[in-house]
Short mmCIF file of C-alpha atoms and ligand atoms in Angstrom, two decimals:
data_model
loop_
_atom_site.label_atom_id
_atom_site.label_comp_id
_atom_site.label_asym_id
_atom_site.label_seq_id
_atom_site.Cartn_x
_atom_site.Cartn_y
_atom_site.Cartn_z
CA MET A 164 2.68 16.49 -8.86
CA GLN A 165 0.11 14.76 -10.48
CA ALA A 166 -0.24 11.15 -11.28
CA LEU A 167 -2.31 10.76 -14.34
CA ALA A 168 -3.78 7.74 -16.21
CA ALA A 169 -5.13 7.96 -19.18
CA ASN A 170 -7.27 4.86 -19.61
CA LYS A 171 -8.35 3.99 -16.13
CA VAL A 172 -8.91 0.26 -16.80
CA HIS A 173 -7.95 -0.86 -13.18
CA ASP A 174 -11.02 0.88 -11.87
CA GLU A 175 -13.51 -1.36 -12.63
CA ALA A 176 -11.63 -4.09 -10.77
CA ARG A 177 -11.52 -2.16 -7.45
CA GLN A 178 -14.80 -3.35 -6.29
CA GLY A 179 -13.88 -5.56 -3.24
CA GLU A 180 -16.77 -8.06 -1.90
CA ALA A 181 -16.74 -9.07 1.34
CA PHE A 182 -14.46 -12.39 2.04
CA ALA A 183 -12.40 -13.82 4.63
CA PRO A 184 -10.59 -12.79 6.56
CA PHE A 185 -12.98 -10.16 7.91
CA ALA A 186 -16.04 -12.97 8.44
CA ASN A 187 -15.13 -14.44 11.61
CA ASP A 188 -13.21 -11.77 13.21
CA GLU A 189 -15.56 -11.13 15.87
CA ASN A 190 -15.14 -14.41 17.62
CA THR A 191 -11.45 -15.22 17.11
CA TYR A 192 -9.59 -12.14 17.52
CA SER A 193 -9.27 -10.05 20.85
CA LYS A 194 -7.67 -7.32 18.98
CA LYS A 195 -8.54 -5.64 15.81
CA PHE A 196 -6.26 -3.67 12.76
CA TYR A 197 -7.25 -1.64 10.15
CA ILE A 198 -5.08 -1.36 7.36
CA GLU A 199 -4.80 1.46 4.03
CA SER A 200 -2.44 0.63 1.49
CA TYR A 201 -0.97 3.23 -0.89
CA GLY A 202 0.95 3.22 -4.14
CA CYS A 203 2.26 0.18 -6.20
CA GLN A 204 0.93 -3.20 -6.43
CA MET A 205 3.68 -4.65 -4.35
CA ASN A 206 2.09 -2.43 -1.49
CA PHE A 207 -0.87 -4.01 -1.48
CA SER A 208 0.59 -7.19 -1.76
CA ASP A 209 2.80 -6.53 1.33
CA SER A 210 -0.33 -5.44 3.41
CA GLU A 211 -1.47 -8.97 2.83
CA ILE A 212 1.80 -10.25 4.54
CA VAL A 213 1.34 -7.86 7.38
CA ALA A 214 -2.15 -8.97 7.80
CA SER A 215 -0.80 -12.75 8.03
CA ILE A 216 1.81 -11.48 10.47
CA LEU A 217 -0.59 -9.85 12.63
CA GLN A 218 -3.20 -12.52 12.62
CA SER A 219 -0.59 -14.74 14.11
CA GLY A 220 -0.28 -12.25 16.72
CA GLY A 221 -3.63 -12.25 17.71
CA PHE A 222 -5.06 -9.37 15.61
CA GLY A 223 -8.26 -9.68 13.28
CA ALA A 224 -8.84 -7.49 10.39
CA THR A 225 -11.64 -4.71 10.32
CA ARG A 226 -12.56 -2.42 7.45
CA ASN A 227 -14.12 0.02 10.15
CA TYR A 228 -11.13 2.06 11.64
CA GLU A 229 -13.81 3.24 14.32
CA GLU A 230 -13.51 -0.51 15.65
CA ALA A 231 -9.58 -0.71 15.52
CA ASP A 232 -6.98 -0.99 18.24
CA LEU A 233 -4.30 -0.60 15.60
CA VAL A 234 -4.39 1.62 12.77
CA LEU A 235 -1.85 1.01 9.57
CA LEU A 236 -1.01 3.16 6.73
CA ASN A 237 1.17 1.41 4.08
CA THR A 238 2.91 4.21 2.48
CA CYS A 239 4.31 5.26 -1.04
CA SER A 240 7.13 7.75 -1.46
CA ILE A 241 7.72 7.18 -5.41
CA ARG A 242 6.36 10.88 -5.79
CA GLU A 243 6.16 13.67 -3.46
CA LYS A 244 2.25 13.82 -4.21
CA ALA A 245 2.33 10.22 -2.77
CA GLU A 246 3.86 11.67 0.51
CA GLN A 247 1.47 14.46 0.98
CA THR A 248 -1.44 12.19 0.67
CA VAL A 249 -0.30 9.97 3.54
CA ARG A 250 0.56 13.01 5.50
CA LYS A 251 -3.13 14.35 4.97
CA ARG A 252 -4.36 11.06 6.11
CA LEU A 253 -2.19 10.86 9.22
CA THR A 254 -3.82 14.36 10.21
CA GLU A 255 -6.84 12.87 10.23
CA PHE A 256 -5.90 9.89 12.18
CA ARG A 257 -4.29 12.26 14.64
CA LYS A 258 -7.91 13.76 15.43
CA ILE A 259 -9.36 10.35 15.60
CA LYS A 260 -6.28 9.11 18.07
CA GLU A 261 -6.87 12.21 20.23
CA ALA A 262 -10.36 11.27 20.90
CA LYS A 263 -9.33 7.53 21.61
CA PRO A 264 -6.09 7.49 23.44
CA GLY A 265 -5.62 3.80 23.33
CA LEU A 266 -5.34 3.83 19.58
CA LEU A 267 -1.89 3.00 18.06
CA VAL A 268 -1.14 4.42 14.66
CA GLY A 269 1.49 2.74 12.85
CA VAL A 270 3.28 3.64 9.45
CA LEU A 271 4.63 0.95 7.17
CA GLY A 272 6.39 0.90 3.57
CA CYS A 273 8.39 3.16 1.79
CA MET A 274 7.80 6.39 3.66
CA ALA A 275 8.68 4.65 6.92
CA GLU A 276 11.94 3.54 5.28
CA ARG A 277 12.98 7.06 3.74
CA LEU A 278 12.04 8.99 6.95
CA LYS A 279 12.80 6.34 9.63
CA SER A 280 12.59 7.77 13.18
CA LYS A 281 12.23 11.23 11.79
CA PHE A 282 8.89 10.33 11.33
CA LEU A 283 8.20 10.09 14.91
CA GLU A 284 9.30 13.78 15.63
CA GLU A 285 7.53 15.41 12.50
CA GLU A 286 4.18 13.17 13.34
CA LYS A 287 4.27 12.99 16.98
CA LEU A 288 0.99 10.90 17.56
CA VAL A 289 2.52 7.89 15.13
CA ASP A 290 3.43 5.04 17.52
CA ILE A 291 5.00 2.58 15.02
CA VAL A 292 7.29 2.66 12.09
CA VAL A 293 8.37 -0.25 10.09
CA GLY A 294 10.28 -0.59 6.95
CA PRO A 295 9.27 -3.30 4.38
CA ASP A 296 11.93 -5.72 5.41
CA ALA A 297 10.79 -5.75 9.11
CA TYR A 298 7.03 -7.11 8.86
CA ARG A 299 8.37 -10.19 10.99
CA THR A 300 9.00 -8.14 13.78
CA LEU A 301 5.42 -5.80 14.03
CA PRO A 302 4.36 -7.96 16.85
CA VAL A 303 7.04 -7.16 19.15
CA LEU A 304 6.93 -3.82 18.00
CA ILE A 305 3.10 -3.19 18.85
CA GLU A 306 3.58 -4.85 22.29
CA GLU A 307 6.38 -2.22 23.04
CA ALA A 308 4.37 0.62 21.67
CA GLU A 309 1.22 -0.52 23.99
CA THR A 310 3.66 0.19 26.75
CA GLY A 311 3.91 3.65 25.39
CA GLN A 312 7.32 3.53 23.92
CA LYS A 313 8.01 4.67 20.20
CA SER A 314 8.77 1.72 18.04
CA VAL A 315 11.19 1.95 14.95
CA ASN A 316 12.34 -1.02 12.82
CA VAL A 317 13.74 0.05 9.37
CA LEU A 318 16.43 -2.36 8.95
CA LEU A 319 16.59 -3.40 5.33
CA SER A 320 17.67 -7.33 4.28
CA ARG A 321 19.59 -8.98 1.69
CA GLU A 322 17.68 -11.96 2.31
CA GLU A 323 13.97 -11.30 3.52
CA THR A 324 11.30 -12.55 0.93
CA TYR A 325 8.80 -13.66 3.29
CA ALA A 326 8.46 -16.88 1.28
CA ASP A 327 7.13 -18.73 4.11
CA ILE A 328 4.43 -16.59 4.90
CA SER A 329 0.98 -17.44 3.75
CA PRO A 330 -0.43 -13.95 2.87
CA VAL A 331 -4.09 -13.19 3.94
CA ARG A 332 -6.22 -11.93 1.25
CA LEU A 333 -7.57 -8.42 1.93
CA ASP A 334 -10.72 -7.35 0.05
CA SER A 335 -9.91 -9.82 -2.70
CA ASN A 336 -12.47 -10.72 -5.56
CA GLY A 337 -11.79 -14.41 -4.87
CA VAL A 338 -10.68 -14.82 -8.33
CA THR A 339 -7.46 -12.57 -9.12
CA ALA A 340 -4.40 -12.33 -6.54
CA PHE A 341 -0.99 -10.76 -6.40
CA VAL A 342 1.98 -13.46 -5.97
CA SER A 343 5.39 -11.85 -4.84
CA ILE A 344 8.22 -13.12 -6.18
CA MET A 345 10.91 -10.96 -5.43
CA ARG A 346 11.82 -7.52 -3.46
CA GLY A 347 14.10 -4.74 -3.93
CA CYS A 348 15.69 -3.28 -7.05
CA ASN A 349 19.32 -3.20 -7.94
CA ASN A 350 18.62 -0.83 -10.95
CA MET A 351 19.30 2.59 -9.87
CA CYS A 352 17.17 4.70 -12.23
CA SER A 353 18.42 8.30 -11.56
CA PHE A 354 15.15 9.46 -10.65
CA CYS A 355 13.67 6.62 -8.46
CA VAL A 356 13.72 6.31 -4.75
CA VAL A 357 12.71 2.49 -4.72
CA PRO A 358 16.57 1.14 -4.42
CA PHE A 359 16.72 3.24 -1.28
CA THR A 360 13.31 2.00 0.53
CA ARG A 361 13.33 -1.28 -0.46
CA GLY A 362 16.87 -2.25 -0.58
CA ARG A 363 18.62 -5.03 -2.60
CA GLU A 364 17.02 -6.86 -5.11
CA ARG A 365 16.37 -10.98 -4.24
CA SER A 366 14.31 -13.78 -5.31
CA ARG A 367 11.86 -15.99 -3.51
CA ASP A 368 12.32 -19.58 -3.54
CA ALA A 369 10.55 -20.76 -6.50
CA HIS A 370 9.22 -23.75 -4.61
CA SER A 371 7.07 -21.47 -2.30
CA ILE A 372 6.00 -19.53 -4.90
CA ILE A 373 4.73 -22.23 -6.95
CA ALA A 374 3.02 -23.72 -3.86
CA GLU A 375 1.36 -20.22 -3.02
CA ALA A 376 -0.16 -20.34 -6.86
CA GLN A 377 -1.31 -24.04 -6.50
CA ASP A 378 -3.11 -23.20 -2.87
CA LEU A 379 -4.89 -19.88 -4.72
CA PHE A 380 -6.02 -22.12 -7.59
CA ASN A 381 -7.10 -24.93 -5.00
CA ARG A 382 -9.18 -22.20 -3.33
CA GLY A 383 -10.94 -21.12 -6.78
CA TYR A 384 -8.74 -18.25 -7.75
CA LYS A 385 -8.01 -18.13 -11.42
CA GLU A 386 -5.64 -15.59 -11.82
CA VAL A 387 -2.30 -14.78 -10.31
CA THR A 388 -0.13 -11.56 -11.25
CA LEU A 389 3.40 -12.22 -10.25
CA LEU A 390 4.99 -9.31 -8.85
CA GLY A 391 8.84 -7.39 -8.76
CA GLN A 392 10.25 -4.13 -9.37
CA ASN A 393 12.28 -6.05 -12.06
CA VAL A 394 10.49 -9.47 -12.48
CA ASP A 395 12.91 -10.45 -15.77
CA SER A 396 15.77 -10.38 -13.24
CA TYR A 397 14.25 -12.82 -10.86
CA TYR A 398 16.75 -15.65 -10.31
CA TRP A 399 16.74 -18.28 -7.95
CA ALA A 400 19.53 -21.05 -7.05
CA PRO A 401 18.41 -24.15 -4.97
CA PRO A 402 20.24 -24.37 -1.69
CA LEU A 403 23.88 -25.51 -1.85
CA ASN A 404 23.36 -28.48 0.22
CA PRO A 405 22.65 -31.25 -2.51
CA LEU A 406 20.98 -33.67 -0.42
CA SER A 407 18.44 -31.18 0.71
CA ARG A 408 16.48 -31.32 -2.65
CA GLY A 409 17.78 -34.33 -4.44
CA GLY A 410 20.87 -32.49 -5.69
CA LYS A 411 20.03 -32.21 -9.40
CA GLU A 412 17.94 -29.05 -9.45
CA GLU A 413 18.79 -26.27 -11.68
CA ALA A 414 18.64 -22.54 -11.07
CA VAL A 415 15.61 -21.03 -11.90
CA THR A 416 15.02 -17.84 -14.31
CA PHE A 417 11.95 -15.65 -14.75
CA ALA A 418 10.92 -17.55 -18.00
CA LYS A 419 11.42 -20.90 -16.34
CA LEU A 420 9.30 -19.62 -13.33
CA LEU A 421 6.49 -18.39 -15.52
CA GLU A 422 6.49 -21.91 -17.21
CA MET A 423 6.21 -23.70 -13.95
CA VAL A 424 3.36 -21.42 -12.72
CA ALA A 425 1.61 -21.83 -15.97
CA GLN A 426 1.85 -25.37 -15.55
CA VAL A 427 0.19 -25.49 -12.50
CA SER A 428 -3.25 -25.53 -14.56
CA PRO A 429 -4.38 -24.42 -18.02
CA GLU A 430 -7.36 -22.90 -16.01
CA LEU A 431 -4.99 -20.62 -13.86
CA ARG A 432 -3.85 -17.49 -15.91
CA VAL A 433 -0.67 -15.92 -15.33
CA ARG A 434 0.30 -12.09 -15.63
CA PHE A 435 3.62 -10.44 -14.15
CA SER A 436 4.73 -7.03 -13.35
CA THR A 437 6.95 -4.91 -13.99
CA SER A 438 9.29 -5.58 -17.22
CA HIS A 439 12.54 -3.78 -17.66
CA PRO A 440 13.20 -3.21 -21.16
CA LYS A 441 17.02 -4.14 -20.81
CA ASP A 442 16.22 -7.39 -19.18
CA ILE A 443 12.88 -8.76 -20.96
CA THR A 444 14.51 -11.89 -22.58
CA ASP A 445 13.52 -13.72 -26.07
CA GLU A 446 13.11 -16.73 -23.60
CA VAL A 447 10.76 -15.00 -21.80
CA LEU A 448 8.48 -14.05 -24.85
CA LEU A 449 8.71 -17.53 -26.28
CA THR A 450 7.66 -19.10 -23.07
CA MET A 451 4.35 -16.56 -23.25
CA ALA A 452 3.71 -17.66 -26.62
CA ARG A 453 3.90 -21.27 -25.65
CA TYR A 454 1.37 -21.06 -23.01
CA ASP A 455 -2.43 -19.85 -23.55
CA ASN A 456 -2.82 -19.29 -20.21
CA ILE A 457 0.33 -16.53 -19.81
CA CYS A 458 -1.58 -13.53 -21.04
CA ASN A 459 -0.29 -11.46 -23.57
CA TYR A 460 0.37 -8.34 -21.81
CA ILE A 461 3.54 -6.80 -20.89
CA HIS A 462 3.85 -3.41 -18.60
CA LEU A 463 7.32 -2.19 -20.24
CA PRO A 464 7.97 1.37 -18.93
CA LEU A 465 9.80 3.63 -21.53
CA GLN A 466 9.97 6.81 -19.18
CA SER A 467 11.42 8.77 -21.89
CA GLY A 468 11.98 8.77 -25.61
CA SER A 469 15.10 10.71 -25.67
CA THR A 470 17.97 8.48 -25.75
CA ARG A 471 20.02 11.37 -23.95
CA VAL A 472 17.21 11.72 -21.22
CA LEU A 473 17.49 7.85 -20.99
CA GLN A 474 21.26 8.19 -20.18
CA LEU A 475 20.51 10.83 -17.32
CA MET A 476 17.88 8.29 -16.06
CA ASN A 477 20.20 5.47 -16.06
CA ARG A 478 18.01 3.27 -18.09
CA THR A 479 20.74 1.48 -19.67
CA TYR A 480 18.56 1.19 -23.29
CA THR A 481 18.59 3.78 -26.17
CA ARG A 482 15.37 5.02 -28.03
CA GLU A 483 16.66 2.64 -30.70
CA TRP A 484 16.79 -0.61 -28.56
CA TYR A 485 13.48 -0.11 -26.72
CA ALA A 486 11.89 0.05 -30.19
CA ALA A 487 13.61 -3.32 -31.24
CA LYS A 488 12.26 -4.71 -28.05
CA VAL A 489 8.69 -3.53 -28.75
CA ASN A 490 9.11 -5.26 -32.81
CA ARG A 491 10.33 -8.42 -31.01
CA ILE A 492 7.44 -8.70 -28.55
CA ARG A 493 4.94 -8.05 -31.59
CA GLU A 494 7.15 -10.35 -33.84
CA ILE A 495 6.63 -13.45 -31.04
CA ILE A 496 3.31 -12.21 -29.69
CA PRO A 497 1.44 -10.56 -32.29
CA ASP A 498 -1.49 -9.80 -30.29
CA CYS A 499 0.50 -8.57 -27.22
CA GLY A 500 -1.23 -5.44 -25.39
CA ILE A 501 1.76 -3.21 -24.15
CA SER A 502 1.62 -0.59 -21.59
CA SER A 503 4.38 1.72 -20.19
CA ASP A 504 5.19 4.66 -17.73
CA ILE A 505 6.29 7.76 -19.10
CA ILE A 506 8.09 10.80 -16.96
CA ALA A 507 7.40 14.44 -18.07
CA GLY A 508 10.04 16.95 -17.62
CA PHE A 509 12.87 15.23 -16.21
CA CYS A 510 15.98 17.43 -15.67
CA THR A 511 17.28 19.17 -18.71
CA GLU A 512 14.36 17.92 -21.11
CA SER A 513 14.18 19.79 -24.15
CA GLU A 514 11.15 20.42 -26.29
CA GLU A 515 13.18 18.01 -28.91
CA ASP A 516 13.75 15.27 -26.23
CA HIS A 517 9.71 15.45 -25.23
CA ALA A 518 8.73 15.09 -29.03
CA GLY A 519 11.04 12.23 -28.77
CA THR A 520 8.88 10.83 -26.21
CA LEU A 521 5.61 11.44 -27.94
CA SER A 522 6.90 9.75 -31.14
CA MET A 523 8.19 6.86 -29.25
CA MET A 524 4.59 6.54 -27.68
CA GLU A 525 3.11 6.51 -31.26
CA SER A 526 5.13 3.84 -32.80
CA SER A 527 5.07 1.79 -29.74
CA ALA A 528 1.33 2.27 -29.81
CA TYR A 529 0.39 1.82 -26.24
CA ASP A 530 -2.87 0.04 -25.11
CA MET A 531 -2.23 2.20 -21.90
CA SER A 532 0.05 4.37 -19.92
CA TYR A 533 0.60 5.87 -16.55
CA MET A 534 2.01 9.38 -17.02
CA PHE A 535 3.67 11.52 -14.30
CA PHE A 536 5.25 14.60 -13.86
CA TYR A 537 9.12 14.45 -12.60
CA SER A 538 9.07 14.75 -8.75
CA GLU A 539 12.63 15.32 -7.49
CA ARG A 540 12.82 12.74 -4.12
CA PRO A 541 15.73 13.32 -1.76
CA GLY A 542 18.50 11.11 -1.58
CA THR A 543 18.05 9.59 -5.61
CA LEU A 544 21.12 10.05 -7.96
CA ALA A 545 19.09 12.86 -9.98
CA ALA A 546 18.68 15.07 -6.74
CA ARG A 547 22.46 14.93 -6.23
CA ARG A 548 23.57 15.03 -9.63
CA TYR A 549 21.17 17.22 -11.75
CA LYS A 550 19.23 20.20 -11.19
CA ASP A 551 15.24 19.67 -11.38
CA ASP A 552 15.26 22.79 -14.17
CA VAL A 553 12.03 22.19 -16.06
CA PRO A 554 9.83 24.75 -15.12
CA GLU A 555 6.47 23.43 -13.35
CA GLU A 556 4.05 24.81 -16.48
CA VAL A 557 6.16 23.28 -18.89
CA LYS A 558 5.98 19.81 -17.25
CA LYS A 559 2.45 20.50 -16.99
CA ARG A 560 2.16 21.24 -20.58
CA ARG A 561 4.17 18.33 -21.82
CA LEU A 562 2.26 16.12 -19.56
CA LYS A 563 -1.06 17.21 -21.07
CA GLU A 564 0.48 16.64 -24.42
CA ILE A 565 1.52 12.97 -23.35
CA VAL A 566 -2.15 12.00 -21.90
CA GLU A 567 -3.70 13.40 -25.09
CA LEU A 568 -1.60 11.47 -27.06
CA GLN A 569 -2.29 8.38 -25.07
CA ASN A 570 -6.27 8.99 -25.24
CA ARG A 571 -5.77 9.06 -28.82
CA LEU A 572 -3.83 5.67 -28.60
CA SER A 573 -6.13 3.83 -26.21
CA TYR A 574 -9.05 4.99 -28.62
CA GLN A 575 -7.28 3.49 -31.54
CA SER A 576 -6.24 0.23 -29.78
CA ASN A 577 -9.98 -0.08 -28.16
CA LYS A 578 -11.76 0.68 -31.77
CA GLN A 579 -9.31 -2.18 -33.26
CA ASP A 580 -10.82 -4.62 -30.85
CA VAL A 581 -14.62 -3.90 -32.06
CA GLY A 582 -15.85 -7.03 -33.99
CA LYS A 583 -13.24 -9.47 -32.20
CA THR A 584 -14.06 -12.05 -29.88
CA PHE A 585 -12.09 -12.83 -26.74
CA ASN A 586 -11.68 -15.23 -23.86
CA VAL A 587 -12.55 -13.50 -20.69
CA LEU A 588 -12.21 -14.26 -17.28
CA ILE A 589 -15.34 -13.29 -15.25
CA GLU A 590 -14.06 -11.14 -11.95
CA GLY A 591 -17.40 -9.53 -10.71
CA ASN A 592 -20.44 -7.79 -11.41
CA SER A 593 -19.83 -4.70 -13.53
CA LYS A 594 -19.34 -1.19 -11.38
CA ARG A 595 -22.61 0.30 -13.00
CA SER A 596 -25.05 -2.74 -13.22
CA GLU A 597 -25.42 -6.10 -11.35
CA ALA A 598 -27.05 -7.16 -14.48
CA ASP A 599 -23.68 -6.67 -16.18
CA TRP A 600 -20.37 -8.98 -15.72
CA MET A 601 -16.71 -7.09 -15.79
CA GLY A 602 -13.94 -9.35 -16.92
CA ARG A 603 -10.47 -8.97 -18.73
CA ASN A 604 -9.05 -10.35 -21.80
CA SER A 605 -5.48 -11.83 -21.87
CA GLN A 606 -4.36 -7.96 -23.17
CA ASN A 607 -5.87 -6.66 -19.58
CA LYS A 608 -8.47 -4.72 -20.81
CA VAL A 609 -11.52 -4.52 -19.06
CA ILE A 610 -14.85 -5.87 -20.76
CA VAL A 611 -17.96 -5.39 -19.28
CA PHE A 612 -21.07 -7.33 -20.90
CA PRO A 613 -24.80 -8.36 -20.11
CA LYS A 614 -25.33 -11.48 -17.85
CA GLY A 615 -28.17 -12.46 -19.95
CA SER A 616 -30.07 -15.43 -18.91
CA TYR A 617 -26.77 -17.71 -18.70
CA ASN A 618 -25.77 -19.08 -15.21
CA TYR A 619 -22.34 -18.09 -15.15
CA LYS A 620 -20.18 -16.91 -12.01
CA LYS A 621 -17.29 -15.22 -11.31
CA GLY A 622 -14.26 -17.02 -11.93
CA ASP A 623 -15.75 -18.61 -14.94
CA TYR A 624 -14.05 -18.24 -18.50
CA VAL A 625 -16.48 -17.23 -21.56
CA LEU A 626 -16.21 -15.65 -24.82
CA VAL A 627 -16.84 -12.15 -25.43
CA LYS A 628 -17.77 -10.58 -28.92
CA VAL A 629 -16.83 -6.49 -28.73
CA ASN A 630 -19.21 -4.40 -29.70
CA ASP A 631 -18.59 -1.25 -28.50
CA PHE A 632 -16.21 0.46 -26.35
CA THR A 633 -15.72 3.65 -24.00
CA GLN A 634 -12.11 5.15 -23.25
CA ALA A 635 -11.69 2.82 -20.45
CA THR A 636 -13.79 -0.19 -21.27
CA LEU A 637 -14.49 -2.45 -24.27
CA ILE A 638 -18.32 -3.43 -24.48
CA GLY A 639 -19.28 -6.69 -25.82
CA GLU A 640 -21.75 -9.77 -25.67
CA MET A 641 -21.41 -13.53 -24.79
CA VAL A 642 -20.94 -15.57 -27.74
CA LYS A 643 -21.59 -19.56 -27.95
N1 5AD B 152 9.33 11.27 -10.45
C1 5AD B 152 8.17 11.09 -11.32
N2 5AD B 152 7.64 9.62 -11.42
C2 5AD B 152 8.26 8.51 -11.07
N3 5AD B 152 8.43 7.31 -11.09
C3 5AD B 152 9.45 6.90 -10.34
N4 5AD B 152 10.12 7.86 -9.95
C4 5AD B 152 9.46 9.01 -10.00
C5 5AD B 152 9.65 10.17 -9.63
N5 5AD B 152 10.78 10.58 -9.20
C6 5AD B 152 7.45 6.67 -12.18
C7 5AD B 152 8.15 5.86 -13.03
C8 5AD B 152 7.96 4.30 -12.54
C9 5AD B 152 6.63 4.61 -11.85
C10 5AD B 152 6.35 3.63 -10.78
O1 5AD B 152 6.90 5.52 -11.14
O2 5AD B 152 7.59 6.04 -14.53
O3 5AD B 152 8.02 3.58 -13.82
FE1 SF4 B 153 12.58 2.50 -9.74
FE2 SF4 B 153 13.87 1.50 -11.80
FE3 SF4 B 153 13.95 -0.09 -10.02
FE4 SF4 B 153 11.76 0.42 -11.29
S1 SF4 B 153 13.53 -0.38 -12.11
S2 SF4 B 153 11.93 0.38 -9.20
S3 SF4 B 153 11.98 2.76 -11.65
S4 SF4 B 153 15.06 1.64 -10.00
#
């Protein structure tokens, strides 16, 4: 099954540049690790935690797997296709390992959690299998594997948030960074494997989040994206011992956390992902409206526009509830960018249900969507309860219609931006030309514009007027 994004706005941002931690590895570390991440932003963020744990264990990062002593794949299970991609990559590393017997290969993340030690039976040349809550034990597991044993730790935790670990920024542009604020998910959407691979929801100590954001800002970063499967249910209560923190501290909700991060500096932009329509509150929207540096952009996955299907999906909202939420967002933040996730062909989905999805997309007027075929995942509620009964060609045709509609919506959205001027944070050179900058506006749209004779640099804010656009990118020029 295939994942399609109509508006590839993220592509421009993928151009990594050489930054620490790679720079001094030669001298500092006796051994090297190479890591590849697949799937969601949370996995990329987790790899930075893993890098930090490995550095403390004496491993330096390398971008070249040929010089690595340890190769790690941080994997995704969300759709079958994601797992196939990783399996293919593992067969490539199997060949490399045959030629270099000392090389250790480890599988991290959701596939590790889902398949557990089955992985070692299926993929004979995998040495280490570590689930998302067991990364602290990596150094011990590596030591075990070095003696020829197969090492597995897939224990899930109710407490682990890696709050005290300072992530090592891998392939960073030095301007934008992810900050993980919670782990796991309690929602149990029936199609989703995440509650099984990432365990129960838990929120990270608010103080450690603020400290991380402050530290990033001090090091020149200008944007943080707060990450969680369901950020709106963030809730952190201070420790019970009143003496430990002065005794008067209140619990921190997501709205409060957003405000605290926004107060680090007006020069630090704040984004967040992902919001569940049932949990995003007025308080969050009002906080966004109050702070200029909280970006006007919400990723609000719809999944389906049919109330009947939403019920089978266990999404706990109706079509009308979702529409009301979108209206509320537009009321409080009129220029808010909104994007969505859509699944085509969930169990029992009829043509009428599908038409409902299309009409909801249209009325929500998404700027961008991530669109997928339904892919049955073993062990999920849907796999146990419902038949995956929409034929593949029907799923494909419906997905195609969804993608075509989103293309039209993205076109309209971009067209409306022509003539407007946006405050843009410069993230780096444009992919196509070193004579152009690439940045984003508050709504998360990528804007490319000529550098001209000005002396701006990455991390600067500039005003850019939009003159034109392609499907994925706005094109503009700086204005005074
Ligand atoms: N099949 C297809 N898409 C899925 N997603 C989650 N599980 C599945 C599945 N089994 C999509 C949802 C979710 C996004 C991260 O991936 O749209 O929001
Ligand atoms: Fe999966 Fe639903 Fe949790 Fe998102 S909110 S991770 S789709 S169970």
